[in-house]
Tab-separated table of C-alpha atoms in Angstrom:
chain	number	residue	atom	x	y	z
A	1	UNK	CA	4.326	-22.909	8.622
A	2	UNK	CA	6.482	-20.281	6.979
A	3	UNK	CA	10.202	-20.660	7.414
A	4	UNK	CA	11.813	-17.999	9.564
A	5	UNK	CA	15.286	-16.908	8.709
A	6	UNK	CA	17.563	-14.011	9.370
A	7	UNK	CA	18.979	-12.216	6.388
A	8	UNK	CA	22.652	-11.615	7.025
A	9	UNK	CA	24.157	-8.876	4.878
A	10	UNK	CA	27.793	-7.986	4.590
A	11	UNK	CA	26.957	-4.444	5.665
A	12	UNK	CA	25.951	-5.558	9.167
A	13	UNK	CA	29.453	-4.988	10.479
A	14	UNK	CA	29.522	-1.356	9.309
A	15	UNK	CA	25.971	-0.261	10.171
A	16	UNK	CA	25.515	-1.461	13.728
A	17	UNK	CA	23.718	1.740	14.711
A	18	UNK	CA	20.882	1.219	12.216
A	19	UNK	CA	17.565	-0.252	13.345
A	20	UNK	CA	16.611	-3.513	11.647
A	21	UNK	CA	13.234	-3.972	9.967
A	22	UNK	CA	11.207	-7.177	10.105
A	23	UNK	CA	10.254	-7.946	6.522
A	24	UNK	CA	8.736	-10.613	4.313
A	25	UNK	CA	10.984	-11.597	1.419
A	26	UNK	CA	9.421	-13.631	-1.407
A	27	UNK	CA	11.481	-16.756	-2.024
A	28	UNK	CA	11.291	-15.982	-5.734
A	29	UNK	CA	11.693	-12.232	-6.377
A	30	UNK	CA	8.827	-10.481	-8.174
A	31	UNK	CA	6.314	-13.223	-7.430
A	32	UNK	CA	4.241	-13.947	-4.350
A	33	UNK	CA	3.289	-17.454	-5.445
A	34	UNK	CA	6.341	-19.235	-3.989
A	35	UNK	CA	5.800	-18.141	-0.412
A	36	UNK	CA	7.916	-15.977	1.869
A	37	UNK	CA	10.716	-16.015	4.317
A	38	UNK	CA	10.879	-13.589	7.245
A	39	UNK	CA	13.993	-11.446	7.361
A	40	UNK	CA	15.646	-9.077	9.810
A	41	UNK	CA	16.816	-6.457	7.324
A	42	UNK	CA	19.400	-3.916	8.409
A	43	UNK	CA	19.280	-0.732	6.303
A	44	UNK	CA	22.240	1.315	5.197
A	45	UNK	CA	23.556	3.776	7.741
A	46	UNK	CA	24.179	6.578	5.240
A	47	UNK	CA	24.189	7.167	1.504
A	48	UNK	CA	27.621	7.432	-0.111
A	49	UNK	CA	26.557	10.687	-1.785
A	50	UNK	CA	23.651	13.116	-1.660
A	51	UNK	CA	21.739	11.318	-4.401
A	52	UNK	CA	18.665	12.921	-5.997
A	53	UNK	CA	15.636	10.649	-6.453
A	54	UNK	CA	12.476	11.001	-8.485
A	55	UNK	CA	9.395	9.698	-6.653
A	56	UNK	CA	6.022	9.160	-8.353
A	57	UNK	CA	2.671	8.406	-6.687
A	58	UNK	CA	-0.690	7.565	-8.267
A	59	UNK	CA	-2.358	10.239	-6.101
A	60	UNK	CA	-2.509	11.848	-2.682
A	61	UNK	CA	-6.279	11.580	-2.335
A	62	UNK	CA	-6.221	9.549	0.847
A	63	UNK	CA	-3.893	9.352	3.794
A	64	UNK	CA	-2.359	6.048	2.712
A	65	UNK	CA	0.047	7.730	0.292
A	66	UNK	CA	0.560	10.541	2.771
A	67	UNK	CA	1.906	7.930	5.179
A	68	UNK	CA	4.157	6.513	2.443
A	69	UNK	CA	5.416	10.063	1.868
A	70	UNK	CA	6.149	10.484	5.572
A	71	UNK	CA	8.218	7.313	5.561
A	72	UNK	CA	10.138	8.456	2.498
A	73	UNK	CA	10.915	11.830	4.074
A	74	UNK	CA	12.145	10.148	7.263
A	75	UNK	CA	14.412	7.759	5.392
A	76	UNK	CA	15.722	10.362	2.935
A	77	UNK	CA	16.642	12.570	5.900
A	78	UNK	CA	18.354	9.687	7.677
A	79	UNK	CA	20.367	8.656	4.627
A	80	UNK	CA	21.119	12.200	3.439
A	81	UNK	CA	19.437	12.095	0.019
A	82	UNK	CA	16.838	14.320	-1.648
A	83	UNK	CA	13.812	13.676	-3.827
A	84	UNK	CA	11.276	15.349	-6.073
A	85	UNK	CA	7.724	13.975	-5.820
A	86	UNK	CA	5.127	13.971	-8.605
A	87	UNK	CA	1.603	12.596	-8.244
A	88	UNK	CA	-0.739	11.708	-11.092
A	89	UNK	CA	-3.990	12.778	-9.450
A	90	UNK	CA	-5.691	9.385	-9.724
A	91	UNK	CA	-5.586	5.955	-11.326
A	92	UNK	CA	-7.223	6.976	-14.621
A	93	UNK	CA	-4.308	9.338	-15.360
A	94	UNK	CA	-1.828	6.967	-16.991
A	95	UNK	CA	-0.567	9.398	-19.613
A	96	UNK	CA	-0.071	12.089	-16.991
A	97	UNK	CA	2.069	9.777	-14.881
A	98	UNK	CA	4.132	8.758	-17.910
A	99	UNK	CA	4.880	12.397	-18.687
A	100	UNK	CA	5.627	13.145	-15.046
A	101	UNK	CA	8.186	10.385	-14.584
A	102	UNK	CA	9.871	11.111	-17.909
A	103	UNK	CA	10.255	14.792	-17.034
A	104	UNK	CA	11.286	14.083	-13.438
A	105	UNK	CA	14.020	11.642	-14.414
A	106	UNK	CA	15.203	13.883	-17.252
A	107	UNK	CA	15.707	16.677	-14.705
A	108	UNK	CA	18.627	14.732	-13.251
A	109	UNK	CA	17.393	11.914	-10.986
A	110	UNK	CA	19.744	9.119	-9.931
A	111	UNK	CA	16.839	6.658	-9.491
A	112	UNK	CA	13.068	6.437	-9.953
A	113	UNK	CA	10.815	5.250	-7.118
A	114	UNK	CA	7.497	4.459	-8.787
A	115	UNK	CA	4.078	3.982	-7.220
A	116	UNK	CA	2.314	3.162	-10.455
A	117	UNK	CA	-1.238	3.866	-11.630
A	118	UNK	CA	-1.207	0.783	-13.867
A	119	UNK	CA	0.224	-2.731	-13.695
A	120	UNK	CA	1.556	-2.755	-17.260
A	121	UNK	CA	0.690	0.637	-18.732
A	122	UNK	CA	4.129	2.084	-17.990
A	123	UNK	CA	6.171	-0.918	-19.154
A	124	UNK	CA	7.812	0.720	-22.160
A	125	UNK	CA	8.490	3.877	-20.138
A	126	UNK	CA	10.065	1.892	-17.298
A	127	UNK	CA	12.203	-0.097	-19.712
A	128	UNK	CA	13.493	3.099	-21.289
A	129	UNK	CA	14.209	4.801	-17.952
A	130	UNK	CA	15.938	1.698	-16.580
A	131	UNK	CA	18.602	2.020	-19.262
A	132	UNK	CA	19.987	5.031	-17.392
A	133	UNK	CA	18.818	4.800	-13.745
A	134	UNK	CA	17.431	2.093	-11.416
A	135	UNK	CA	13.642	1.800	-11.080
A	136	UNK	CA	12.184	0.761	-7.712
A	137	UNK	CA	8.510	-0.234	-7.721
A	138	UNK	CA	6.871	1.007	-4.505
A	139	UNK	CA	3.643	-0.323	-2.948
A	140	UNK	CA	1.664	-1.028	-6.145
A	141	UNK	CA	2.728	-4.075	-8.099
A	142	UNK	CA	3.954	-3.587	-11.651
A	143	UNK	CA	5.075	-5.691	-14.608
A	144	UNK	CA	8.645	-6.865	-14.099
A	145	UNK	CA	10.274	-5.514	-17.265
A	146	UNK	CA	12.871	-2.848	-16.450
A	147	UNK	CA	12.235	-2.959	-12.690
A	148	UNK	CA	15.349	-3.171	-10.512
A	149	UNK	CA	13.585	-3.969	-7.222
A	150	UNK	CA	10.111	-4.068	-5.692
A	151	UNK	CA	8.823	-2.936	-2.309
A	152	UNK	CA	5.365	-4.169	-1.428
A	153	UNK	CA	3.138	-6.870	-0.030
A	154	UNK	CA	0.817	-9.294	-1.765
A	155	UNK	CA	-2.420	-7.466	-2.457
A	156	UNK	CA	-3.994	-10.864	-3.020
A	157	UNK	CA	-3.227	-11.549	0.636
A	158	UNK	CA	-4.463	-8.094	1.676
A	159	UNK	CA	-7.799	-8.868	0.038
A	160	UNK	CA	-7.847	-12.340	1.550
A	161	UNK	CA	-7.213	-10.973	5.034
A	162	UNK	CA	-10.186	-8.618	4.688
A	163	UNK	CA	-12.327	-11.435	3.318
A	164	UNK	CA	-11.402	-13.744	6.177
A	165	UNK	CA	-12.624	-11.152	8.688
A	166	UNK	CA	-16.108	-11.766	7.262
A	167	UNK	CA	-15.705	-15.472	6.471
A	168	UNK	CA	-14.655	-16.368	10.004
A	169	UNK	CA	-17.807	-14.752	11.358
A	170	UNK	CA	-20.025	-16.590	8.875
A	171	UNK	CA	-18.716	-20.090	8.120
A	172	UNK	CA	-20.355	-22.177	5.430
A	173	UNK	CA	-23.653	-23.608	6.606
A	174	UNK	CA	-24.647	-20.602	8.678
A	175	UNK	CA	-27.279	-18.079	7.642
A	176	UNK	CA	-26.216	-16.257	4.445
A	177	UNK	CA	-25.066	-12.656	4.577
A	178	UNK	CA	-24.828	-10.093	1.774
A	179	UNK	CA	-21.689	-8.087	1.080
A	180	UNK	CA	-21.210	-4.946	-1.006
A	181	UNK	CA	-17.670	-4.950	-2.383
A	182	UNK	CA	-15.705	-1.833	-3.384
A	183	UNK	CA	-12.297	-2.996	-4.682
A	184	UNK	CA	-11.165	0.313	-6.215
A	185	UNK	CA	-10.495	1.494	-9.782
A	186	UNK	CA	-11.184	-1.312	-12.268
A	187	UNK	CA	-7.930	-0.856	-14.203
A	188	UNK	CA	-5.569	-0.185	-11.286
A	189	UNK	CA	-2.825	-2.790	-11.054
A	190	UNK	CA	-3.558	-3.808	-7.457
A	191	UNK	CA	-7.329	-4.200	-7.818
A	192	UNK	CA	-7.356	-7.537	-9.656
A	193	UNK	CA	-5.115	-8.985	-6.951
A	194	UNK	CA	-7.075	-7.692	-3.965
A	195	UNK	CA	-10.293	-8.858	-5.601
A	196	UNK	CA	-8.924	-12.335	-6.223
A	197	UNK	CA	-7.906	-12.672	-2.576
A	198	UNK	CA	-11.147	-11.276	-1.180
A	199	UNK	CA	-13.439	-13.469	-3.249
A	200	UNK	CA	-11.321	-16.554	-2.606
A	201	UNK	CA	-11.534	-15.994	1.161
A	202	UNK	CA	-15.333	-15.901	0.988
A	203	UNK	CA	-15.662	-19.198	-0.892
A	204	UNK	CA	-15.793	-21.281	2.286
A	205	UNK	CA	-18.294	-19.007	4.021
A	206	UNK	CA	-21.973	-18.137	3.858
A	207	UNK	CA	-21.157	-14.621	2.639
A	208	UNK	CA	-22.232	-13.638	-0.870
A	209	UNK	CA	-21.005	-10.614	-2.822
A	210	UNK	CA	-24.358	-9.078	-3.720
A	211	UNK	CA	-23.023	-5.969	-5.477
A	212	UNK	CA	-19.622	-4.794	-6.703
A	213	UNK	CA	-18.784	-1.153	-7.407
A	214	UNK	CA	-15.542	-0.109	-9.085
A	215	UNK	CA	-14.299	3.471	-8.979
A	216	UNK	CA	-11.434	5.825	-8.280
A	217	UNK	CA	-10.461	6.203	-4.635
A	218	UNK	CA	-11.540	9.825	-4.269
A	219	UNK	CA	-13.956	10.334	-1.378
A	220	UNK	CA	-16.792	11.883	-3.422
A	221	UNK	CA	-16.767	8.984	-5.877
A	222	UNK	CA	-16.773	6.407	-3.093
A	223	UNK	CA	-19.655	8.121	-1.278
A	224	UNK	CA	-21.703	7.980	-4.483
A	225	UNK	CA	-20.867	4.302	-5.025
A	226	UNK	CA	-21.794	3.365	-1.452
A	227	UNK	CA	-25.103	5.185	-1.796
A	228	UNK	CA	-25.791	3.403	-5.085
A	229	UNK	CA	-25.078	0.007	-3.521
A	230	UNK	CA	-27.401	0.678	-0.588
A	231	UNK	CA	-30.150	1.823	-2.942
A	232	UNK	CA	-29.770	-1.200	-5.192
A	233	UNK	CA	-29.434	-3.798	-2.400
A	234	UNK	CA	-31.404	-2.693	0.615
A	235	UNK	CA	-30.621	-5.604	2.947
A	236	UNK	CA	-26.836	-5.522	3.005
A	237	UNK	CA	-24.966	-6.979	5.971
A	238	UNK	CA	-21.430	-5.793	5.122
A	239	UNK	CA	-19.637	-3.118	3.166
A	240	UNK	CA	-16.040	-4.066	2.360
A	241	UNK	CA	-13.364	-2.511	0.209
A	242	UNK	CA	-10.720	0.172	-0.027
A	243	UNK	CA	-10.022	2.574	2.814
A	244	UNK	CA	-11.846	5.491	1.102
A	245	UNK	CA	-14.844	3.195	0.548
A	246	UNK	CA	-14.837	2.198	4.228
A	247	UNK	CA	-14.540	5.833	5.279
A	248	UNK	CA	-17.406	6.790	2.960
A	249	UNK	CA	-19.488	3.904	4.278
A	250	UNK	CA	-19.157	5.079	7.880
A	251	UNK	CA	-20.540	8.510	6.937
A	252	UNK	CA	-23.331	7.219	4.697
A	253	UNK	CA	-24.468	4.571	7.175
A	254	UNK	CA	-24.595	7.143	9.966
A	255	UNK	CA	-26.660	9.497	7.789
A	256	UNK	CA	-29.096	6.717	6.879
A	257	UNK	CA	-29.469	5.364	10.394
A	258	UNK	CA	-27.815	2.064	9.445
A	259	UNK	CA	-24.815	2.308	11.764
A	260	UNK	CA	-24.413	-1.032	13.529
A	261	UNK	CA	-26.805	-2.746	11.127
A	262	UNK	CA	-24.380	-2.844	8.208
A	263	UNK	CA	-20.814	-3.623	9.256
A	264	UNK	CA	-17.735	-2.229	7.539
A	265	UNK	CA	-14.384	-3.859	6.686
A	266	UNK	CA	-11.446	-2.056	5.043
A	267	UNK	CA	-8.753	-3.833	3.059
A	268	UNK	CA	-6.028	-1.356	4.021
A	269	UNK	CA	-5.225	1.199	6.712
A	270	UNK	CA	-5.462	4.988	6.788
A	271	UNK	CA	-5.993	7.531	9.559
A	272	UNK	CA	-9.751	7.555	8.978
A	273	UNK	CA	-9.900	3.767	9.010
A	274	UNK	CA	-7.906	3.697	12.247
A	275	UNK	CA	-10.390	6.121	13.827
A	276	UNK	CA	-13.205	3.930	12.552
A	277	UNK	CA	-11.696	0.837	14.155
A	278	UNK	CA	-11.031	2.724	17.388
A	279	UNK	CA	-14.665	3.902	17.529
A	280	UNK	CA	-16.012	0.473	16.499
A	281	UNK	CA	-17.440	1.852	13.248
A	282	UNK	CA	-15.097	-0.393	11.207
A	283	UNK	CA	-14.648	-3.899	12.542
A	284	UNK	CA	-11.163	-4.588	11.151
A	285	UNK	CA	-8.527	-3.659	8.578
A	286	UNK	CA	-5.150	-5.085	7.610
A	287	UNK	CA	-2.146	-2.794	7.577
A	288	UNK	CA	0.773	-3.250	5.198
A	289	UNK	CA	2.727	-0.578	7.100
A	290	UNK	CA	2.873	2.203	4.488
A	291	UNK	CA	5.338	4.295	6.523
A	292	UNK	CA	7.787	1.402	6.563
A	293	UNK	CA	7.210	0.740	2.866
A	294	UNK	CA	8.097	4.356	2.122
A	295	UNK	CA	11.305	4.068	4.114
A	296	UNK	CA	12.256	0.773	2.486
A	297	UNK	CA	11.654	2.118	-1.040
A	298	UNK	CA	14.088	5.003	-0.467
A	299	UNK	CA	16.664	2.728	1.173
A	300	UNK	CA	16.518	0.193	-1.666
A	301	UNK	CA	16.788	2.970	-4.254
A	302	UNK	CA	20.020	4.153	-2.624
A	303	UNK	CA	21.324	0.592	-2.530
A	304	UNK	CA	20.504	0.176	-6.222
A	305	UNK	CA	22.357	3.386	-7.145
A	306	UNK	CA	25.402	2.336	-5.135
A	307	UNK	CA	25.500	-1.264	-6.371
A	308	UNK	CA	24.699	-2.602	-2.884
A	309	UNK	CA	21.282	-4.130	-3.600
A	310	UNK	CA	21.159	-7.664	-2.208
A	311	UNK	CA	17.403	-8.058	-1.728
A	312	UNK	CA	15.345	-7.352	-4.853
A	313	UNK	CA	11.868	-7.764	-3.376
A	314	UNK	CA	10.588	-7.241	0.164
A	315	UNK	CA	7.786	-5.771	2.214
A	316	UNK	CA	6.387	-5.727	5.751
A	317	UNK	CA	4.384	-8.545	7.307
A	318	UNK	CA	0.655	-7.863	7.022
A	319	UNK	CA	-1.033	-7.247	10.376
A	320	UNK	CA	-4.766	-7.074	11.138
A	321	UNK	CA	-5.980	-4.193	13.275
A	322	UNK	CA	-9.210	-4.579	15.177
A	323	UNK	CA	-10.469	-3.437	18.542
A	324	UNK	CA	-8.173	-5.903	20.305
A	325	UNK	CA	-4.919	-5.311	18.454
A	326	UNK	CA	-4.262	-1.586	18.294
A	327	UNK	CA	-0.810	-0.662	19.556
A	328	UNK	CA	1.598	2.255	19.274
A	329	UNK	CA	4.276	0.162	17.566
A	330	UNK	CA	1.869	-0.794	14.772
A	331	UNK	CA	0.627	2.758	14.287
A	332	UNK	CA	4.128	4.233	14.157
A	333	UNK	CA	4.942	2.300	10.985
A	334	UNK	CA	1.426	2.585	9.539
A	335	UNK	CA	0.332	6.224	9.845
A	336	UNK	CA	1.980	9.595	9.403
A	337	UNK	CA	1.562	12.019	12.332
A	338	UNK	CA	-1.635	14.065	12.168
A	339	UNK	CA	0.362	17.264	11.611
A	340	UNK	CA	2.287	15.931	8.610
A	341	UNK	CA	1.672	17.534	5.207
A	342	UNK	CA	2.924	16.185	1.850
A	343	UNK	CA	6.516	16.976	0.933
A	344	UNK	CA	7.069	17.330	-2.813
A	345	UNK	CA	10.645	18.612	-2.920
A	346	UNK	CA	12.725	17.232	-0.079
A	347	UNK	CA	16.284	18.229	0.733
A	348	UNK	CA	17.966	16.918	3.908
A	349	UNK	CA	19.125	19.326	6.567
A	350	UNK	CA	22.816	20.154	6.307
């Protein structure tokens, strides 16, 4: 059983009006291998100055990063700081993201909040930037060098949670089932972790990964990959993978008359995945609360600038959404409102 503890910060006495966040804190920062403690984390009430942040995303191709953006806007408004957002357009675009963050920071940022396209492809860039401003890794894991703090959950556990959804339905010794697996872009930093967790979870089950398709998380690419998998392996029982893959699978299965015959599992949550779970087109998906992660990344960046950073690595507790566990409190910290559009240059109201 995981130990439960309450993180007591010196700022508690001055920020009583702030709402605490329930977080997982790795016992050893920057590694998930040593287990977690559960913390009640009380954020800063206000920034000391109107700091300017640079924020970088791998893309805005699916609503996951839109929800992160919503959380960042909410927290920047609450704290009274501004940010400029750049997005690389996809995981293959390492050099584009390097140029973007260099230019963004050079324009006068007080900190960099980085959702990286690569686990170690930006290491030298991060090390250089960290000589002048703090670097906060957001959502996607990244090599430690030069990183001031990390906000995120274990993507190994995210993959394992998705895998256990299938494994628990098909324990070892039962009739075998075939799974098509769509982990995401082969070279993206989070993919090797989510894949490790997913495959490990299936080891004690009768489920077999019959086909694996890697690819960028754009919808058109995922539709093509799902169609390829169905053509190559005609008797699939499950399609599992990234949220865009799950969304694509729902459409393709409906078009092919396979809805209900091939079941779908997502390894993270977006608006489309939520609708799929609600309509029983997707049987389950874990959420790592992207809205809350966005808020926490901005809050920790401000702490780092102001020398108030006391927790170097934290993220929300993973929660599995299925037909029996959908609630407003979970959705509020997982999904941006339907009317929300990306904000690239945010300045708080005066």
